[in-house]
Amino acid sequence: MDEFKVKGKVWLITDNNGDLINDIDTDQIFHNAFLHITEISEMGEHTFGNLEGWKDFPEKCNPGDIVFAGSNFGSGSSRQQAVDCFEALGIKAIVADSYGAIYKRNAINSGFPILTFNQINNLVKEAGMKNRDEIEIDFLAGELKNISSGKIFKIDLFSKVQKDIMEKGSLLTI
Amino acid sequence: MSGKTVIEKIFTNHSEEDISPGKIVWIDLDVVTARDFGGPNVVKNFNNNYEGQSVFDPSKVFFTFDLTVPPKTIQYANNQMICRNFAKEKGIKVFDIDKGIGTHTLIENGLVQSGSIVVGTDSHMNILGAVNSFGQGMGDVDITFGFRYGRTWFEVPATVKVNIKGDPSYDYSAKDLVIKVLSILKTDKLLGKSVEFYGELIKKLNLPERITFLSMITEMGGIVGFIPFNENTSNEIKEMAGLDKVAPEIKADEDASYFEIIDLDISDIESMVSAPPYPHNGVKISDLDKVYVDFGFVGSCTNGRIEDLLKVWAILKGKKIKEGVQLAIVPATVEVYKQAFEKGILKDLLDAGAIISNPGCGGCAQGHIGMTGKGEVMVSTGNRNFPGKQGDGFNYLTSPEVVAYSVLNGFISDREL
């Protein structure tokens, strides 16, 4: 099924040392100054608007891109906008070492594919994944393929609930 | 078969399924809320997906406006209006812009009992752990489903047991304690876990101190935290909730099984701050270089009770805060505000130079009550100091006492100098 496969170019959300950033919180993803926004189409331009080094992300990303980050991604507030803003930009999936608990629920419930990759920095440091590499993720087969380098990794969805909701589009349409 | 932890018992009472950690189960919800933040999105989702349908039980669904109260922009005014109109149509009660922080308001109105499951668009919903119930912050999609069906899915969190031990000689506060614990456990040890805290040092906390401590489980990455009641806890809850009777405490079974047991020795605790940019960046004030402050803030769901205000008053009464330094005080709820009025502490605080605002999330939420300019320093009783959260400067999290001494002296300090 096509909705369980994505193919796109990588954005590695890294710091000055080239490490994927940990603990990126919802105020860095979608700042509280814009919480009044309820239209998803208006959210994209604020993505990473408060994350040092990545404030120009909305201009430089392209629909179909895939975002990689470190551990505890999306910690902090319960704002759905921190998930919806990626959808607004046409980002196809997020891969991180781990997620804030509420963020994980929010993404699963809106049918937005988020995946975990344990020790994700190894993908960059050891497996040599680079920004703008083209990758393909098959959620059901649990496979992440770096088309640029030809390397294949194992990756999993969280649970059956996540699959069920993604199949129906959102928690609200199950 | 082994016994159950607190969260496993609460889930068992709300589900037809067997409860075990890691399993995904459907859970019935006792109370479903939305704030003026999240609320308008909930209304929009509801109307898009469940047009003309009712909420699952209008007596269990509430709006609690606390984020931008009163509204400071036309957009926030419109968002609140959207929620009010929806509430009228569906027969839902609104705790409006005059009431204060939603979680505190729910407790004060007797809507949360031991063992309740309460969800809302607030990531500090888990302060309800202080009254022995499970509060979970959620985004607007989740809450929309809750509004309609009164149930949701949960992955049953595993439970970590944390024993707080030691023989501290320092006269520390609940905020010092939570910053200390957070600085040891950071954000990964408890990620996605329910947490039970044991030991006399934690059990002796009174209700407002429990609220302070347990509000910052969020900053530890945890789902919710629980502390066994002491001999006063039930009465304190009754008093805060205005109830004659509250449901009995849900306790873990003796033979409950834990994901991990962590022993923490806090013997060396002193006055603490969370230095920017992270709440888990705990530092003893005695280890801190001299940090001049521009702005103090007392309030938030973590430290906005009357007991917190009284501590500030006891330090500032009859004195003046440092010239050029500002102090904003935001009571958690209108009940706290009234108590402050009745106790006669407001004039002393105003005389000392404080700004006293109407109750709510101001101070944390988008700097509705004061933000820092570039490079300025805030000392705050809030729970987050992420970059840009409360302005363009640096935000140190700490206790009400330290905020009071710091605005008095003009630099971060835990005594008058």
XYZ file of C-alpha atoms in Angstrom, chain B residues 92 148 153 195 261 322 367:
7
model
C -20.980 22.678 27.966
C -17.353 13.117 21.097
C -6.557 4.785 23.366
C 6.404 7.502 38.229
C 13.628 1.226 40.771
C 15.795 46.701 43.570
C 4.756 36.394 27.979
